[in-house]
CSV table of C-alpha atoms and ligand atoms in Angstrom, one decimal:
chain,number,residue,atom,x,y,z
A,1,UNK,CA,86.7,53.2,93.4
A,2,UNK,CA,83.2,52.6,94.5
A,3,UNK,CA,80.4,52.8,92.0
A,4,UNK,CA,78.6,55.9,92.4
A,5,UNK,CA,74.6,54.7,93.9
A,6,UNK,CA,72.2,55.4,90.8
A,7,UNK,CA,69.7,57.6,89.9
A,8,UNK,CA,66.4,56.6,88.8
A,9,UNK,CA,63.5,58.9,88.3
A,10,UNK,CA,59.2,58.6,88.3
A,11,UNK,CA,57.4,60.5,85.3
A,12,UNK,CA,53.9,60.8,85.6
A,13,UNK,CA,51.8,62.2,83.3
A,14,UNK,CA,49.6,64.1,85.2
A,15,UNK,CA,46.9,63.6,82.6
A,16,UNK,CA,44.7,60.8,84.3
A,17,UNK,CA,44.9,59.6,88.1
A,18,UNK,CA,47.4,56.7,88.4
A,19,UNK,CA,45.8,53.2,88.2
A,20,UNK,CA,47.8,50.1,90.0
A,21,UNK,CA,49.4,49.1,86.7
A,22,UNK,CA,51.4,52.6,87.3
A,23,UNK,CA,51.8,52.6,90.7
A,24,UNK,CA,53.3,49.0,90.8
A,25,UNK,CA,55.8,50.5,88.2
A,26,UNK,CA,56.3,52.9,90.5
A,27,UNK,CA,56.7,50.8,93.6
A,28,UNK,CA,59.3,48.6,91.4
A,29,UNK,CA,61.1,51.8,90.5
A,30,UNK,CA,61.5,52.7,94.1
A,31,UNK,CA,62.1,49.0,95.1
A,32,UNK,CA,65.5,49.0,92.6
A,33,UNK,CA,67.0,52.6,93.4
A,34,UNK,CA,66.2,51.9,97.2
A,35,UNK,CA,68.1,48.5,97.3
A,36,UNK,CA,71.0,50.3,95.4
A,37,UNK,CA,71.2,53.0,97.9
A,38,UNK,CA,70.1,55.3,94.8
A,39,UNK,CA,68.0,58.5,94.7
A,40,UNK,CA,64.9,58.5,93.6
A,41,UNK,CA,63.8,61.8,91.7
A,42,UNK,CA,60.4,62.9,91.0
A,43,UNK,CA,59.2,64.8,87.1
A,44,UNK,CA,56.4,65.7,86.2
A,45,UNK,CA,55.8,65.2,82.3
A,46,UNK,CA,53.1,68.1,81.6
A,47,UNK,CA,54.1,68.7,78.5
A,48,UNK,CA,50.6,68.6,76.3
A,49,UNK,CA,48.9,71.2,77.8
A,50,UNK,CA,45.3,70.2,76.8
A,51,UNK,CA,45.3,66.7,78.6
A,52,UNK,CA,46.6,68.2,81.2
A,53,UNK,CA,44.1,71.2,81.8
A,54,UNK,CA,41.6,68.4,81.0
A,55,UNK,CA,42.7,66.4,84.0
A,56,UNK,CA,42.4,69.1,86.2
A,57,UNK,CA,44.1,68.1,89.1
A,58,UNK,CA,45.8,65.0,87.9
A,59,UNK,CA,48.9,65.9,88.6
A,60,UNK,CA,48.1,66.5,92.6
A,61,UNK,CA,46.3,63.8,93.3
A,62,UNK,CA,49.1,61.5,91.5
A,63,UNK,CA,51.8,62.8,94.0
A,64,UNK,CA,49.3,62.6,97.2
A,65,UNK,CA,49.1,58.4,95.9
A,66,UNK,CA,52.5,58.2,96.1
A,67,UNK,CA,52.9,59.5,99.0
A,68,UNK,CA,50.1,57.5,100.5
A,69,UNK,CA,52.3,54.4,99.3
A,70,UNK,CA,55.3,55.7,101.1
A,71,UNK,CA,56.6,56.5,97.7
A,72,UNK,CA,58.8,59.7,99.0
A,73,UNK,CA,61.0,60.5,96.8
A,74,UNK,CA,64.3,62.6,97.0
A,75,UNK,CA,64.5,66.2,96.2
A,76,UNK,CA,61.9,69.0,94.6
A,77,UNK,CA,59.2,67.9,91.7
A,78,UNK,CA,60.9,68.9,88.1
A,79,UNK,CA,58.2,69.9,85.9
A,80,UNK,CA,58.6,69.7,82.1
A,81,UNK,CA,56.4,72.6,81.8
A,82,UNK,CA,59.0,74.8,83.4
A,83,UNK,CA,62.5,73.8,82.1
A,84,UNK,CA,60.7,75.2,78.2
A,85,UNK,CA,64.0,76.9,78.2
A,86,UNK,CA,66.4,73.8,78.1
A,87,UNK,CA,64.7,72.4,75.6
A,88,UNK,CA,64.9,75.0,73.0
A,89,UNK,CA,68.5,75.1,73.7
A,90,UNK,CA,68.3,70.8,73.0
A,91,UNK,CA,66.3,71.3,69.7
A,92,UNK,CA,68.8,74.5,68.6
A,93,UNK,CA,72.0,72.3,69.3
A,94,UNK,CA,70.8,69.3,67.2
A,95,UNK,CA,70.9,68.8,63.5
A,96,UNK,CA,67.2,69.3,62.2
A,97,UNK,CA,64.2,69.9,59.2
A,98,UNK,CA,60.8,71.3,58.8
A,99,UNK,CA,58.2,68.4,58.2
A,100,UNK,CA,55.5,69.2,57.1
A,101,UNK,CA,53.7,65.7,56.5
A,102,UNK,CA,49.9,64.6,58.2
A,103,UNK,CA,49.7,61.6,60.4
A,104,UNK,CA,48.0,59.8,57.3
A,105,UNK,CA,50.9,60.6,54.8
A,106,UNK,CA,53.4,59.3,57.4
A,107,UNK,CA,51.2,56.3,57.8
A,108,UNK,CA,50.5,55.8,54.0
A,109,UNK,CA,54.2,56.1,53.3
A,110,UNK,CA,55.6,54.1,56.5
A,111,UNK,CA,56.5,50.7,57.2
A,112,UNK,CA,54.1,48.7,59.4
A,113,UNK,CA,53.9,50.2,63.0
A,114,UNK,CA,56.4,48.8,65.4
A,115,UNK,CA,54.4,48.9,69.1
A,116,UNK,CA,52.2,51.4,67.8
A,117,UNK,CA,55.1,53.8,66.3
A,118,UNK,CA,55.7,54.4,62.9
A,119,UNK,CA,59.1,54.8,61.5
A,120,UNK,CA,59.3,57.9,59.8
A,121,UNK,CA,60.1,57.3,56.5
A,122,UNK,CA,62.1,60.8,55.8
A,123,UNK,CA,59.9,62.0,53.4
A,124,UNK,CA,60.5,66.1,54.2
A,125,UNK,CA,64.0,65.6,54.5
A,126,UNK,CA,65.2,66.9,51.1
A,127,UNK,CA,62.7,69.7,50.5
A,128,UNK,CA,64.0,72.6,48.6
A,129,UNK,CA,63.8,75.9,50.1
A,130,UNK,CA,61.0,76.7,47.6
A,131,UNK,CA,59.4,73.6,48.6
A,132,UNK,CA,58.9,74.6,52.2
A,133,UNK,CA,58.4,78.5,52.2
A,134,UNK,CA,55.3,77.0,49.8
A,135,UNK,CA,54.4,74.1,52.6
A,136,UNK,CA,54.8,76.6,55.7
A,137,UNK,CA,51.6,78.4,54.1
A,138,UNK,CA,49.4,75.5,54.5
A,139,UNK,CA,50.4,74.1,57.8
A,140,UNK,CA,52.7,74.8,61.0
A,141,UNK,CA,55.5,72.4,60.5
A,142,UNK,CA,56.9,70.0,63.5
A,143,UNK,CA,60.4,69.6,63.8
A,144,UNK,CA,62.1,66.5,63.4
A,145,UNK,CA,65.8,65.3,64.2
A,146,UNK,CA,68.0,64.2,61.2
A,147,UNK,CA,69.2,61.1,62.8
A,148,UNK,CA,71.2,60.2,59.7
A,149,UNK,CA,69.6,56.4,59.8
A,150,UNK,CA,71.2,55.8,62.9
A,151,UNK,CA,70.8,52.3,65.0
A,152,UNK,CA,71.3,52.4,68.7
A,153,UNK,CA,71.6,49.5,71.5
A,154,UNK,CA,70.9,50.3,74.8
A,155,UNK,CA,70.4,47.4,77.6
A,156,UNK,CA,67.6,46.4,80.2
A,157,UNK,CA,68.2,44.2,83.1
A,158,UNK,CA,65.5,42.0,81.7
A,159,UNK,CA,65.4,42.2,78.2
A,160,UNK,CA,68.9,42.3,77.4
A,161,UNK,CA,70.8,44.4,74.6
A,162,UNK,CA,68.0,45.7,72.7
A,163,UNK,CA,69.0,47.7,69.6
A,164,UNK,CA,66.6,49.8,67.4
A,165,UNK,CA,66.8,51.9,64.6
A,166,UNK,CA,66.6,55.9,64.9
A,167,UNK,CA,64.4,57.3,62.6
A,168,UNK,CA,64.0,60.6,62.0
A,169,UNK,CA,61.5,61.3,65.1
A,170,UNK,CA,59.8,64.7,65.9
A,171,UNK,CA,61.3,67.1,68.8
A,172,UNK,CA,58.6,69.9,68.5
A,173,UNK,CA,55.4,69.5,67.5
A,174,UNK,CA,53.6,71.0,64.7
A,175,UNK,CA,51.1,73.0,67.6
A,176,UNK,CA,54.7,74.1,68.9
A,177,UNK,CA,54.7,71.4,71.8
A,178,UNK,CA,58.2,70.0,72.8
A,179,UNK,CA,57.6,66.4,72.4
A,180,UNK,CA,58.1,63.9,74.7
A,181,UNK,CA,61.3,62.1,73.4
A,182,UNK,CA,62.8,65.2,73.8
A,183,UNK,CA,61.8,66.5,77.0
A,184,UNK,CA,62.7,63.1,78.4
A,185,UNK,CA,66.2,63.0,77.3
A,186,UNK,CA,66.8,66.8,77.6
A,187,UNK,CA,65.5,65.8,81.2
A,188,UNK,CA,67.1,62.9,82.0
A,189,UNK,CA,70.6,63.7,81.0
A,190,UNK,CA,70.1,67.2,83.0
A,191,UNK,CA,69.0,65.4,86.2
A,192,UNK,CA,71.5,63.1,86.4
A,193,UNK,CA,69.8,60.2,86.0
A,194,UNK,CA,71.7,57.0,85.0
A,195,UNK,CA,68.9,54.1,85.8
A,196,UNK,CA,65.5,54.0,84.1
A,197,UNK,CA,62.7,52.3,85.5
A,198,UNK,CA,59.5,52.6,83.9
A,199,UNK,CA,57.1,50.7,81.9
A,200,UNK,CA,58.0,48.2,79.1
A,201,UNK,CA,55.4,50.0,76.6
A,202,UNK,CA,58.4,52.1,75.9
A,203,UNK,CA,61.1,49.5,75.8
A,204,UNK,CA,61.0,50.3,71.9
A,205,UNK,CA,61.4,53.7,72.6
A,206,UNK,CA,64.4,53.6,74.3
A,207,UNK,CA,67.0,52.9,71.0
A,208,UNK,CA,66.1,56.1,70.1
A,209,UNK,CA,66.3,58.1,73.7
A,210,UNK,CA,69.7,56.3,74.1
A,211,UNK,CA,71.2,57.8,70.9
A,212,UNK,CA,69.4,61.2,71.6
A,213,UNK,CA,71.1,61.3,74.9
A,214,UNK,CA,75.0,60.5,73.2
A,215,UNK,CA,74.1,63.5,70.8
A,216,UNK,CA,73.4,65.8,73.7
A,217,UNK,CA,76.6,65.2,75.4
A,218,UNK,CA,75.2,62.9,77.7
A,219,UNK,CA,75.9,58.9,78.4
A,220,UNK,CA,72.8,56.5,78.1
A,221,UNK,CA,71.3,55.3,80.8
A,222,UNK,CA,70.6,51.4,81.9
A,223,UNK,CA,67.0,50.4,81.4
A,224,UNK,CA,64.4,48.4,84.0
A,225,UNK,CA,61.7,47.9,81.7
A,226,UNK,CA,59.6,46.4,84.2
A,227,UNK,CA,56.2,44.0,82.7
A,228,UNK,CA,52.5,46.0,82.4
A,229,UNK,CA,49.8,45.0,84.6
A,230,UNK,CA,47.3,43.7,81.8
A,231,UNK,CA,43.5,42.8,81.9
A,232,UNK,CA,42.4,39.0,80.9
A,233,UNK,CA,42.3,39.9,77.2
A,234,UNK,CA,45.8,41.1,77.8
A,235,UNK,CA,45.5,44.8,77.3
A,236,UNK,CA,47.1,47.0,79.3
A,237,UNK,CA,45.2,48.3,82.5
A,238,UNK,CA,42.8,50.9,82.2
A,239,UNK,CA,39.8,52.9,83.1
A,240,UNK,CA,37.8,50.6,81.5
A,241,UNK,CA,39.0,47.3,84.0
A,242,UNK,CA,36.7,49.0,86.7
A,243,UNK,CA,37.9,50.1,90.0
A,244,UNK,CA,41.8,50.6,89.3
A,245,UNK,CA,43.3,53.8,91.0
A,246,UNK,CA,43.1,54.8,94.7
A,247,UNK,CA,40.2,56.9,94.8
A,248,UNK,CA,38.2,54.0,93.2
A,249,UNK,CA,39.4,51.9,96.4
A,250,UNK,CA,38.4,53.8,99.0
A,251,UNK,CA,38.2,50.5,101.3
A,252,UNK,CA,41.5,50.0,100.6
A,253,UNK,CA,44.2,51.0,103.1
A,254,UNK,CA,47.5,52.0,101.7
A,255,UNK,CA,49.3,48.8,103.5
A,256,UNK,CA,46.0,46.9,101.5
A,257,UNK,CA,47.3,48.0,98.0
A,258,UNK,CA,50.9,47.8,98.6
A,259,UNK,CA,50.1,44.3,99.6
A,260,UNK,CA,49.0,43.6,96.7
A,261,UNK,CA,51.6,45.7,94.5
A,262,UNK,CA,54.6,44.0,96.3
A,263,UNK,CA,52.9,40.5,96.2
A,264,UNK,CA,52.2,40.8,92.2
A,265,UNK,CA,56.1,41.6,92.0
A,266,UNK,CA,56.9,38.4,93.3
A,267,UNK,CA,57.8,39.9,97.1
A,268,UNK,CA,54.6,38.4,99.1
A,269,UNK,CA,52.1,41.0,100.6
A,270,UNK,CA,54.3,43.4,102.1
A,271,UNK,CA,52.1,46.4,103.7
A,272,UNK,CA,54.9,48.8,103.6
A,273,UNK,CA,57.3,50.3,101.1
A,274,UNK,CA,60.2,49.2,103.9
A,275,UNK,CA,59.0,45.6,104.1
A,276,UNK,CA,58.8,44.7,100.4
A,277,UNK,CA,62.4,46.2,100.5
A,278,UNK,CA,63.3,43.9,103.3
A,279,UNK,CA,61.5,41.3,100.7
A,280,UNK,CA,63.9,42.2,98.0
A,281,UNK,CA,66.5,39.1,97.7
A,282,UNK,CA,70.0,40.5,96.9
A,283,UNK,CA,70.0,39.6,93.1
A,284,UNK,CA,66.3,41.0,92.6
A,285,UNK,CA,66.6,42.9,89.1
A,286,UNK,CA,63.9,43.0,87.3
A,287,UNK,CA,59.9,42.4,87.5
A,288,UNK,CA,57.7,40.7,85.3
A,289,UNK,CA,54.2,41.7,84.3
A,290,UNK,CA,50.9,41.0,86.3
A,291,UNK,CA,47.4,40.6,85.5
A,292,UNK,CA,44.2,42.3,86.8
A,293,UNK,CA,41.7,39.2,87.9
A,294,UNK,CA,38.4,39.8,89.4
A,295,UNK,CA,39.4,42.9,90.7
A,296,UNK,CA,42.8,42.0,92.2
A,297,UNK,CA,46.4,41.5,90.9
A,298,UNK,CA,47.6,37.8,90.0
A,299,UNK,CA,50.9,37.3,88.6
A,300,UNK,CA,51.2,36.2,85.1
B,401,LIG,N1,55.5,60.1,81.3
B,401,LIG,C1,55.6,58.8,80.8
B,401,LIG,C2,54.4,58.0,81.1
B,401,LIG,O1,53.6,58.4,82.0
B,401,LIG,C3,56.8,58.1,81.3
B,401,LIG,C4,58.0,58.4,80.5
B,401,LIG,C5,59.3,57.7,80.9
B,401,LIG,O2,59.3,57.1,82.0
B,401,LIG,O3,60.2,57.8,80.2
B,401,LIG,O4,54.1,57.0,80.5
């Protein structure tokens, strides 16, 4: 039987306009599915409502870059902030507790943060009845997942089998907002998609996706973790590194900054989304990280 061609996704957040570092992820993303003969699906994450209405625009602008790239993706934009529905049906199917803890208890009583995330230590887990009715008239509780100390493996085409443990992580906000592990997973097992490409910020994050997506019936995806674009102290790209998304390049002509997307992904300066795929050799799976020099990408 032939393999079935994969499905791969984009996810802005339309809470910013996209700067190289996420439009060379996004390139990369296309690049893979494209070589596989794969669809390439487009979702918009506009979940947090305030960043969003604070970025008015963002998420317009992101999908005019893309297409600007010759980033054309296949079928209509999904956005989060419309499919509300499937994800209190997610969160309703899945064992779950109140929690009623701040970000500073959680960090007080946490192990040291792994990438920035803090494993939550379970502390709400066991409250009585009592216990809560009395919490609930202090503070809105978010809703977390009893994961049952769960570990989870999942595997990247660069970094191997990664496995991670599964805390008890929050699906729903204390403000009410589905959060984004959920909305991803809900999302991703939903669309179909079976091949992940995205940013290797959330490589950690994907343990506990993986497992979220067995629990909802779903089977986990492979993972294309593909390298940050980071400034010369080695933080990730952004605002502050100057001019870094399209509207800051004005000189630029789309062929210009796919030249120098493709090039930093090891392809030469293709100045066309059909000849860096023409650039692709035949065992090309994965992409390292780049770094933002003098106002230009250089590979690592
Ligand atoms: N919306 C996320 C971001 O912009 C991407 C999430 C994902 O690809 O899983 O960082």
């Amino acid at each position: 039987m032939e393999a079935m061609p994969l499905v791969d996704r984009y996810a802005p957040s339309p809470t910013a306009d996209l700067h190289l570092g996420n439009l060379r992820t996004a390139l990369a993303g296309w690049l893979l599915t494209r070589a596989a003969g794969g669809r390439w699906l487009m979702r918009v994450e506009d979940l947090d409502e305030a960043r969003v209405r604070a970025a008015s625009g963002a998420e317009a602008r992101n999908l005019a870059d893309l297409e600007r790239l010759g980033l054309h993706w296949d079928g209509d934009v999904v956005r989060q902030s419309e499919r509300l529905d499937l994800y209190r049906d997610a969160v309703a199917s899945l064992p779950t507790y109140e929690c009623f803890c701040t970000r500073r208890e959680i960090a007080e009583a946490a192990s040291a943060p792994h990438d920035g995330y803090r494993a939550y230590p379970g502390t709400c887990r066991s409250l009585t009845a009592a216990e809560r009715e009395e919490r609930r008239a202090t503070r809105p509780p978010a809703i977390r997942v009893d994961s049952g100390g769960a570990t989870f493996a999942v595997d990247d085409v660069h970094a191997g089998r990664v496995a991670g443990l599964v805390d008890d992580f929050v699906l729903v906000r204390g403000d009410g907002a589905f959060a984004y592990n959920l909305a991803v997973v809900v999302d991703d097992v939903e669309m179909g998609v079976d091949h992940i490409t995205r940013g290797d910020d959330l490589l950690s994050s994907a343990p506990r996706q993986a497992w979220l997506t067995q629990q909802l019936g779903g089977s986990p995806a492979t993972y294309a973790h593909i390298g940050l674009v980071v400034n010369e102290e080695g933080q990730r790209l952004a605002k502050r590194d100057g001019a870094v998304t399209l509207a800051d390049l004005p000189h630029l002509s789309p062929g210009d900054v796919l030249a120098q997307l493709s090039d930093s992904l090891g392809l030469g300066p293709a100045r066309t989304t059909e000849e860096a795929l023409a650039a692709m050799p035949g065992d090309q799976r994965f992409f390292s990280g780049a770094v933002w020099r003098e106002g230009g990408l250089a590979q690592p």
